[in-house]
Coordinates of N, CA and C and ligand atoms in Angstrom, one line a residue:
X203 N -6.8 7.5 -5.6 CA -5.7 6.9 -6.4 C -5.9 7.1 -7.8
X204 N -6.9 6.8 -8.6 CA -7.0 7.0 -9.5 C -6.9 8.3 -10.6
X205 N -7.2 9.3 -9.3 CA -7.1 10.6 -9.6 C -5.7 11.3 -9.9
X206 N -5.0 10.4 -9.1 CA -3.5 11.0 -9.0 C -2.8 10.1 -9.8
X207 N -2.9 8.8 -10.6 CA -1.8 7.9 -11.1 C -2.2 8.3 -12.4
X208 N -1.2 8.7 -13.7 CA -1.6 9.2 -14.8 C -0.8 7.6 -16.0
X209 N -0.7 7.7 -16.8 CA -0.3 6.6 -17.7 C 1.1 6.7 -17.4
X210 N 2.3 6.0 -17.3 CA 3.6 5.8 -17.1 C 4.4 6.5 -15.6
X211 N 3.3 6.3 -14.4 CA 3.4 6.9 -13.1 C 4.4 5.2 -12.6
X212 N 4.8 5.6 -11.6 CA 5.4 4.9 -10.9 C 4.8 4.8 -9.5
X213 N 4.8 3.4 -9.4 CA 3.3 3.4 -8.1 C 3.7 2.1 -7.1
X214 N 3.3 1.9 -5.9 CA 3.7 0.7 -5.3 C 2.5 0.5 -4.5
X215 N 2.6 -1.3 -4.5 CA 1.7 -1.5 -3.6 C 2.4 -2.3 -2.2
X216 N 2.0 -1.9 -1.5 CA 3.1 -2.4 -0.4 C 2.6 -3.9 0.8
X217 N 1.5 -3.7 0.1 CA 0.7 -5.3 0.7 C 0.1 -5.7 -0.7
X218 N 1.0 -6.6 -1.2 CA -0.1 -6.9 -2.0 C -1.3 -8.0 -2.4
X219 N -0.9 -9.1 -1.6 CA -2.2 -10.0 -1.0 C -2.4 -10.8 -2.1
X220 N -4.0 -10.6 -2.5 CA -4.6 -11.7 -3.2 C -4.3 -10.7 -4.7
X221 N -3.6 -9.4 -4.7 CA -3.6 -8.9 -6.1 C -4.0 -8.2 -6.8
X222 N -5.8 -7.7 -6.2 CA -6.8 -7.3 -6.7 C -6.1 -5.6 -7.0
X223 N -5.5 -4.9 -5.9 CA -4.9 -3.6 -5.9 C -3.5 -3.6 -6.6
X224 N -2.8 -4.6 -6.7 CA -2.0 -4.3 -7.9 C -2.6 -4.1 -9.2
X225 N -3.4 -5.1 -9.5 CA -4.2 -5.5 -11.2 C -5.4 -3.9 -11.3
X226 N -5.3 -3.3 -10.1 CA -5.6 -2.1 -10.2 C -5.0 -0.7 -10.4
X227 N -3.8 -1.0 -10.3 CA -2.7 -0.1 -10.4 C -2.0 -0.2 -11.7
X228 N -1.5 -1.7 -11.8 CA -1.3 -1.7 -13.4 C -1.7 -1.1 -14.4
X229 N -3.3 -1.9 -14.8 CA -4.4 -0.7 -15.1 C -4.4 0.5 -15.4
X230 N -3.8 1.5 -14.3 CA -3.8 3.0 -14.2 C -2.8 3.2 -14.7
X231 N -1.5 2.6 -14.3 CA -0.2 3.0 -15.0 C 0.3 3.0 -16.3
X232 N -0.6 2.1 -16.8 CA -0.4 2.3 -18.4 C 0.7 1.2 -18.9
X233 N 0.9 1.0 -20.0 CA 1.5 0.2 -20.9 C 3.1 0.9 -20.2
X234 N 3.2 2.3 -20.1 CA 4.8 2.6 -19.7 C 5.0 2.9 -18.0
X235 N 4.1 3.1 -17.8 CA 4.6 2.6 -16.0 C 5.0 1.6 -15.2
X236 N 5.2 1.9 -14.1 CA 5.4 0.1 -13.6 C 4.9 0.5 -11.9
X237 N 4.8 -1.3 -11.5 CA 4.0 -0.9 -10.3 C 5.2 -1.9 -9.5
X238 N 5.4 -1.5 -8.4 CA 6.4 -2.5 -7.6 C 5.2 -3.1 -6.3
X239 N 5.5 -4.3 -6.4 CA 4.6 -4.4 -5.5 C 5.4 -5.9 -4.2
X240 N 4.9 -5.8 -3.1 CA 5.7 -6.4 -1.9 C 4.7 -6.7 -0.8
X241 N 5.3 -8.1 -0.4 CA 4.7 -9.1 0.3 C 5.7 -10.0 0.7
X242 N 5.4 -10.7 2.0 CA 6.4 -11.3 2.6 C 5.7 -12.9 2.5
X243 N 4.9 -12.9 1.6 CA 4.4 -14.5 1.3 C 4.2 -14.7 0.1
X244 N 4.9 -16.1 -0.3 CA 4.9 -16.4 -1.7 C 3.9 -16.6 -2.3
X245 N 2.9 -16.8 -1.1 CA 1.4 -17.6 -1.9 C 0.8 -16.6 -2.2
X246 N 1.2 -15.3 -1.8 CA 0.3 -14.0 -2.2 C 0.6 -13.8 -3.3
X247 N 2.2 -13.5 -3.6 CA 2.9 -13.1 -5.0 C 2.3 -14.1 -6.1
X248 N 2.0 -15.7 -5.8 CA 1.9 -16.6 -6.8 C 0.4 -16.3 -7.3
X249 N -0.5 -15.8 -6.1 CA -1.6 -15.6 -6.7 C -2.1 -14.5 -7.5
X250 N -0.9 -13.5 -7.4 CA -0.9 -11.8 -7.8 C -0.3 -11.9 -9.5
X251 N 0.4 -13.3 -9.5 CA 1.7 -13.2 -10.8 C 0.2 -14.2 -11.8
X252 N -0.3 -14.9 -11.4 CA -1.5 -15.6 -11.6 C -2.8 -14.7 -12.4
X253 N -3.0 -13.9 -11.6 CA -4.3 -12.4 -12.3 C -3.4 -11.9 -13.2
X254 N -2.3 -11.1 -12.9 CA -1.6 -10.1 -13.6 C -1.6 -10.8 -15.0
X255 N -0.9 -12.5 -15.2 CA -1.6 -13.0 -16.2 C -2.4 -13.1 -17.3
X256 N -3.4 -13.5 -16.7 CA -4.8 -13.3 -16.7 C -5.2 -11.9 -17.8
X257 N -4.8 -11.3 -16.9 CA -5.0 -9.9 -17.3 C -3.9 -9.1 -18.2
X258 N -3.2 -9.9 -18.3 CA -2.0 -9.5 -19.4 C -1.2 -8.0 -18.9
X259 N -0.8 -8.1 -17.5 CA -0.4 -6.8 -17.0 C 1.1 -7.1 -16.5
X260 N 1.8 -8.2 -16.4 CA 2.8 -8.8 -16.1 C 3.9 -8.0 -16.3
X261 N 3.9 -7.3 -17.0 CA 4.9 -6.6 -18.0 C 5.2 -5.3 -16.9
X262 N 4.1 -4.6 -16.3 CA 4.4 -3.5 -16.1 C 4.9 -4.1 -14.4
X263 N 4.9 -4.9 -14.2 CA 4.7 -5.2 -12.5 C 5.9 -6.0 -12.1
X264 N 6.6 -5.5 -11.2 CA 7.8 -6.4 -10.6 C 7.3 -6.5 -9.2
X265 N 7.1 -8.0 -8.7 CA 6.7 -8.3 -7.4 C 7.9 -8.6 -6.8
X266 N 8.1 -8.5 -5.8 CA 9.0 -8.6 -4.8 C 8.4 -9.0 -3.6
X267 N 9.1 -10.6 -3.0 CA 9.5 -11.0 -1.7 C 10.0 -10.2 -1.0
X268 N 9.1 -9.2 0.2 CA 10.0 -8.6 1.0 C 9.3 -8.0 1.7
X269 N 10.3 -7.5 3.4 CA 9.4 -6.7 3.8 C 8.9 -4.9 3.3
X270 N 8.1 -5.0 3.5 CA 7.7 -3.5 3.1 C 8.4 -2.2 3.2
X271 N 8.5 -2.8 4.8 CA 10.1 -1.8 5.3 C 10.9 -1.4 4.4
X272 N 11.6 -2.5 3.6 CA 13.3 -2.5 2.8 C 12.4 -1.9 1.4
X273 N 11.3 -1.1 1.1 CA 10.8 -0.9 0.2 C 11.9 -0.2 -0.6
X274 N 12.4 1.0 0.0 CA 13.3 1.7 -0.9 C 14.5 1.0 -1.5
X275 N 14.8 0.0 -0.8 CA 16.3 -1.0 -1.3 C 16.1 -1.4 -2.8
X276 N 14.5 -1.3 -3.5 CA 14.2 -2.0 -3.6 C 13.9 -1.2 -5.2
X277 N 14.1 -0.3 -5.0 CA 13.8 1.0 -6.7 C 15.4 1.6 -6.7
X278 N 15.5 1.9 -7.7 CA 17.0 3.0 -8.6 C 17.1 4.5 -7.8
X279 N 18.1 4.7 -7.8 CA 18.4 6.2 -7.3 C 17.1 7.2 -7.8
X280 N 17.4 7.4 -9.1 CA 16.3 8.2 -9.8 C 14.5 7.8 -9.7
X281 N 14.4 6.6 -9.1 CA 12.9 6.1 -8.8 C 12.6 6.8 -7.4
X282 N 13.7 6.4 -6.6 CA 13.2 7.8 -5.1 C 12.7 9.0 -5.4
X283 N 11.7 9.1 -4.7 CA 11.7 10.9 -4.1 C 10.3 11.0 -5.7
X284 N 10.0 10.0 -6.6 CA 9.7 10.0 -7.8 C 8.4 9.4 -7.9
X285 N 7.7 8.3 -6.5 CA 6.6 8.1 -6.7 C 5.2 8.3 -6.4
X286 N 4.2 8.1 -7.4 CA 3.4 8.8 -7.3 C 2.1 8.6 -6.5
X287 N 2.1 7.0 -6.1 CA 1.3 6.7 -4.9 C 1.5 5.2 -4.6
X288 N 1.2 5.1 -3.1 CA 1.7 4.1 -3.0 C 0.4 3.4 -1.8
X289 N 0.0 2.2 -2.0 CA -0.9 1.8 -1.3 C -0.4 0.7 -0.3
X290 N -1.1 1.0 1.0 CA -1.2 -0.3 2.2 C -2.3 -0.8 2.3
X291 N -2.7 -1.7 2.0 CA -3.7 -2.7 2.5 C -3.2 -3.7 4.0
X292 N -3.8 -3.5 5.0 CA -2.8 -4.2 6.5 C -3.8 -5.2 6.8
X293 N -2.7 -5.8 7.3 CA -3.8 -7.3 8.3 C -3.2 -8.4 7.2
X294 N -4.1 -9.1 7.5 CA -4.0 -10.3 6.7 C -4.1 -11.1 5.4
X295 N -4.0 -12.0 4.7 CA -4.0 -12.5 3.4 C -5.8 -12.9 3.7
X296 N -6.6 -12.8 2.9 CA -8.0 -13.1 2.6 C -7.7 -14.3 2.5
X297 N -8.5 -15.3 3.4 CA -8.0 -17.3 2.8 C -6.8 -17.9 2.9
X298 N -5.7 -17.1 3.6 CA -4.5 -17.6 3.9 C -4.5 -17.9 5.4
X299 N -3.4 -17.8 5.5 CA -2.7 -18.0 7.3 C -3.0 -16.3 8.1
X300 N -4.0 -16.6 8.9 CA -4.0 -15.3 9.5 C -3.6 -15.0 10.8
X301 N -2.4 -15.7 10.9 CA -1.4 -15.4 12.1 C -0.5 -14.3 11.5
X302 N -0.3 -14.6 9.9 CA 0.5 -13.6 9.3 C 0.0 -12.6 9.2
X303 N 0.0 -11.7 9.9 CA -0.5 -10.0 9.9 C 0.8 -8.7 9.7
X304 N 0.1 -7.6 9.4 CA 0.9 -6.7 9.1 C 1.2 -6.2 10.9
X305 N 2.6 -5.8 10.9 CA 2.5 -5.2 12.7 C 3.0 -3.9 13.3
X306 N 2.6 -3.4 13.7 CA 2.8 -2.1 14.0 C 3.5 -1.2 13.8
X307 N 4.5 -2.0 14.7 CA 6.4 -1.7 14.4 C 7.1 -1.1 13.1
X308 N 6.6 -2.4 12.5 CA 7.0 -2.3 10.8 C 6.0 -1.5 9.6
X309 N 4.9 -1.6 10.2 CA 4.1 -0.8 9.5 C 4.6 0.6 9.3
X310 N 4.7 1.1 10.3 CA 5.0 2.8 11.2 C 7.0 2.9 9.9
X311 N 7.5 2.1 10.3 CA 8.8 1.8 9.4 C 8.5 2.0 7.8
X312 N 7.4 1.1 7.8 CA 7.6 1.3 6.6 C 7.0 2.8 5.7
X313 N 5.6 3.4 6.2 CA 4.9 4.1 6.2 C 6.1 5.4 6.0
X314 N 7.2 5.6 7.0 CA 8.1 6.0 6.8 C 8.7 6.2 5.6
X315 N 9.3 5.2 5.3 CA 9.7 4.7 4.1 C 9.5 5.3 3.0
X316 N 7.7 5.1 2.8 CA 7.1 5.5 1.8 C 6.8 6.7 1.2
X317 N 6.6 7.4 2.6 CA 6.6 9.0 2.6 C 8.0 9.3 1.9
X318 N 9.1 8.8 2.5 CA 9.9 9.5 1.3 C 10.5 9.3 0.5
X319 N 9.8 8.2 -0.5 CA 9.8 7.6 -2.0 C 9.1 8.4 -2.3
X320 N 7.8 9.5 -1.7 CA 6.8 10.3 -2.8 C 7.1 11.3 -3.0
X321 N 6.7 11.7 -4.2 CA 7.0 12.8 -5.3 C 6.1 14.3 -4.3
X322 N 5.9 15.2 -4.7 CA 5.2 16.3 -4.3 C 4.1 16.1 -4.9
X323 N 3.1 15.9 -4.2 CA 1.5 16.0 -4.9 C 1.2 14.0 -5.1
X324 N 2.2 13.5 -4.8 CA 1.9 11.9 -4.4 C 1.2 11.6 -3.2
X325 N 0.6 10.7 -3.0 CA -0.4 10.0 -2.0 C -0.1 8.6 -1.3
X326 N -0.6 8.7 -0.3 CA -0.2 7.3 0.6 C -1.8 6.8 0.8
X327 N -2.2 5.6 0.7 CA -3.4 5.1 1.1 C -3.1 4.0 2.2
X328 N -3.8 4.0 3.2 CA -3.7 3.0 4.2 C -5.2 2.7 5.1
X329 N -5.5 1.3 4.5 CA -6.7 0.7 5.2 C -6.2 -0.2 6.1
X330 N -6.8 0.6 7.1 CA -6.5 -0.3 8.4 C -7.4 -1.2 8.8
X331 N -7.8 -2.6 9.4 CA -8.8 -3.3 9.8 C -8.3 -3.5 11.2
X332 N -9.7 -3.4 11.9 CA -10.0 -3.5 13.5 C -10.5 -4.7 14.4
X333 N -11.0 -5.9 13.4 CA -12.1 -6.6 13.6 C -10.5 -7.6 14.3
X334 N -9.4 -7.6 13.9 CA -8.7 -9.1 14.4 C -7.1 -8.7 15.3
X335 N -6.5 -9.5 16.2 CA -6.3 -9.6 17.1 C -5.1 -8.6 17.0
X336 N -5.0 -7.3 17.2 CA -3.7 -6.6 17.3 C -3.8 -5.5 15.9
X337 N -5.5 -5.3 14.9 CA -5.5 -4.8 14.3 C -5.8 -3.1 14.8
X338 N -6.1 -3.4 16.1 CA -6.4 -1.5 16.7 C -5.4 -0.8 17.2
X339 N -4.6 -1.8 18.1 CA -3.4 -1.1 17.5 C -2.7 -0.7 16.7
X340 N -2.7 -1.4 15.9 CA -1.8 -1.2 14.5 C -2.9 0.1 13.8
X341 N -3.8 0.4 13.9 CA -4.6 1.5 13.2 C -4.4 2.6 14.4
X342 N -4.6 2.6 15.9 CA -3.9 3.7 16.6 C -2.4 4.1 16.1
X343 N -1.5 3.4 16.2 CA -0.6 3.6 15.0 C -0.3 4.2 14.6
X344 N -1.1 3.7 13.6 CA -1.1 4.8 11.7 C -1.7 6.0 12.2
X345 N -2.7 6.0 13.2 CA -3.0 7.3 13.4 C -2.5 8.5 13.8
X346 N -1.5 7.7 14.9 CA -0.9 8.6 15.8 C 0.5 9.1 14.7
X347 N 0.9 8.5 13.8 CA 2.0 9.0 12.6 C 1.1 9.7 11.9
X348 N 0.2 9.6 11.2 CA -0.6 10.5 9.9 C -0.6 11.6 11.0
X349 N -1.4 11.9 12.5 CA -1.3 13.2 13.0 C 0.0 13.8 12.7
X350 N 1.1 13.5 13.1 CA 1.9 14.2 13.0 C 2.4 14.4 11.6
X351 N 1.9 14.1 10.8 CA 2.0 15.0 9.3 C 1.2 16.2 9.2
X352 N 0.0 16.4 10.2 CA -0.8 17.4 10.1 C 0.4 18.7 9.8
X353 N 1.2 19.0 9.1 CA 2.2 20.2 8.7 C 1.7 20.7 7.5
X354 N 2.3 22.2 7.2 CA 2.0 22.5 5.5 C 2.9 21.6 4.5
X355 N 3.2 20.2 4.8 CA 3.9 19.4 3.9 C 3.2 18.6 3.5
X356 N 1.5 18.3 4.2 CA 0.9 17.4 3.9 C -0.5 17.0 4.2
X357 N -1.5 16.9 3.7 CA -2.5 16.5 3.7 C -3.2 15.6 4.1
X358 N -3.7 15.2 5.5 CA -4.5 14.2 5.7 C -6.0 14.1 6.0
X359 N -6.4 12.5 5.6 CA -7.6 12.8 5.7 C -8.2 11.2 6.3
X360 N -9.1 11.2 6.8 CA -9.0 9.3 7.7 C -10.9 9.5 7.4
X361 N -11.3 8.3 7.1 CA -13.0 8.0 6.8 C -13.5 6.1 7.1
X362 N -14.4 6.3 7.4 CA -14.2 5.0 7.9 C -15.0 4.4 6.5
X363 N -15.1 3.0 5.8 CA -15.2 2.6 5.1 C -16.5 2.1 5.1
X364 N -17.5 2.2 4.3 CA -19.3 1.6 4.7 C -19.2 0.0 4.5
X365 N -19.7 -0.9 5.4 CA -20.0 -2.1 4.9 C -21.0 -2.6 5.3
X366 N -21.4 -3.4 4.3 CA -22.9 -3.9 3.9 C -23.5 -4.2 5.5
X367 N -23.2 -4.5 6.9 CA -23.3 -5.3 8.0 C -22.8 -4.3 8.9
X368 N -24.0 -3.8 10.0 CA -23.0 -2.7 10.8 C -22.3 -3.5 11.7
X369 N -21.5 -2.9 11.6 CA -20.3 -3.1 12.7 C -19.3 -2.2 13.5
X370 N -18.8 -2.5 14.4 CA -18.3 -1.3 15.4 C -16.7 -1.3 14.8
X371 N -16.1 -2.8 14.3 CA -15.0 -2.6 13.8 C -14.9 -1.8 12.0
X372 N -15.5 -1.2 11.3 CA -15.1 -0.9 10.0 C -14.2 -0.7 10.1
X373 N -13.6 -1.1 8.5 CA -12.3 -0.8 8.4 C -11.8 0.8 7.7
X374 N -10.7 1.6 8.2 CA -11.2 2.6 8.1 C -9.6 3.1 7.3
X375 N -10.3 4.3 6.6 CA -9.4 4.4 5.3 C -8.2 5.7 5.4
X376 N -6.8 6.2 5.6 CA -6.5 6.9 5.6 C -6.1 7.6 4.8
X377 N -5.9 8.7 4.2 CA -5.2 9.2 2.8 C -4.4 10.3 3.0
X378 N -3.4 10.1 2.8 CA -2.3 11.3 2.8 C -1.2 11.7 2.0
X379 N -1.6 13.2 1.4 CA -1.3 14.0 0.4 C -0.1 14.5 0.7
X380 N 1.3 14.4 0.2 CA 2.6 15.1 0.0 C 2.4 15.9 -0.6
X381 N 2.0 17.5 -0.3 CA 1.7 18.4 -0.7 C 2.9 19.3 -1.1
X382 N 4.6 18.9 -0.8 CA 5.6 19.7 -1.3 C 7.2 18.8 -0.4
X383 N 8.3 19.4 -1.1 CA 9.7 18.1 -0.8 C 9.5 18.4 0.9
Ligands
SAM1407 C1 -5.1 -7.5 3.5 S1 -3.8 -8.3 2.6 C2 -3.6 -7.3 1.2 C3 -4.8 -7.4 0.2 C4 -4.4 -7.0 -1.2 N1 -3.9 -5.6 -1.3 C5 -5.4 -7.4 -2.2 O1 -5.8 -6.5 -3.1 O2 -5.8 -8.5 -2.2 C6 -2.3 -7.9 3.6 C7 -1.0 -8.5 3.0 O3 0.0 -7.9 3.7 C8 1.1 -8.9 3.7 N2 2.1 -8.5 4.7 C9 2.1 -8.7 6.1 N3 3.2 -8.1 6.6 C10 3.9 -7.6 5.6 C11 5.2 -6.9 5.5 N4 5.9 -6.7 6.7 N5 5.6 -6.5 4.3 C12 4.9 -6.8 3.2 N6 3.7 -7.4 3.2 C13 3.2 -7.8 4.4 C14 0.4 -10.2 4.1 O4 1.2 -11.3 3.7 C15 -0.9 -10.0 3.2 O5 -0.8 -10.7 2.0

């Protein structure tokens, strides 16, 4: 991500949770960028509008109530086809209600979505987690879509994530490059 977002990039985060990956994107984007970022729970946006604060990044970031899906509804004609990365964090809010999960269906929709809001040489990140009830699915999934990018339109690459505690569920990281329209 960091590699690809330059100062006044246009970027989205499409889970954005407790915040930590917007106030990271902000960051990257610069004083003239902006980051759109979307969540279907207020307590996440309140805690996201809260750091961004904090951190005096408010300016560059429009949070939106929504699903992830309606992401395009959601930028200008000229912002399509224009962004330069866009991150999923899936599963649940850290410390919230964890019935609320991200889900397959809509994931796969929205993942969609995203792919064609990106620019050429733009990137999709998606960490999937396995450890909770309907999360392996939802990462078969994403898998079985990122294969089918395997084209000369696009770059994929999947690693699983190290954590401090072995475990058989890591969460595991996908990245995929829009290498041309
Ligand atoms: C693992 S958390 C994201 C963590 C976050 N990126 C951070 O830095 O703290 C997943 C978030 O996805 C949100 N979510 C679930 N389904 C969604 C959907 N259909 N559209 C948008 N957000 C969704 C949840 O409400 C939750 O806050």
């Amino acid at each position: 991500m960091a590699a690809v977002i330059g100062q006044g990039s246009v970027v989205i985060d499409a889970t954005v949770g407790n915040g930590h990956d917007t106030v990271f994107l902000a960051k990257r984007v610069g004083a003239e960028g902006k980051v759109f970022g979307f969540d279907i729970q207020e307590e996440a946006l309140a805690k996201t509008r809260l750091l961004l604060d904090q951190e005096e990044l408010r300016e560059r970031v429009r949070l939106i109530r929504a699903n992830h899906t309606d992401m395009a509804d959601h930028l200008s004609h000229e912002t399509r086809g224009e962004v330069r990365a866009i991150m999923f964090n899936l599963g649940y809010l850290p410390g919230g209600d964890k019935s609320l999960i991200t889900k397959p269906g809509d994931t796969i929709d929205a993942l969609k979505a995203a792919y064609s809001l990106l620019r050429p040489g733009g990137i999709i990140t998606i960490v999937c987690y396995r450890g909770h009830p309907g999360g392996c699915q939802e990462y078969i999934a994403v898998g079985d879509w990122a294969s089918s990018l395997y084209t000369k339109e696009s770059i994929v690459e999947c690693a699983e994530i190290p954590q401090n505690q072995k475990s058989k569920s890591a969460p595991l990281l996908f990245i995929i490059e829009k290498t041309k329209e």
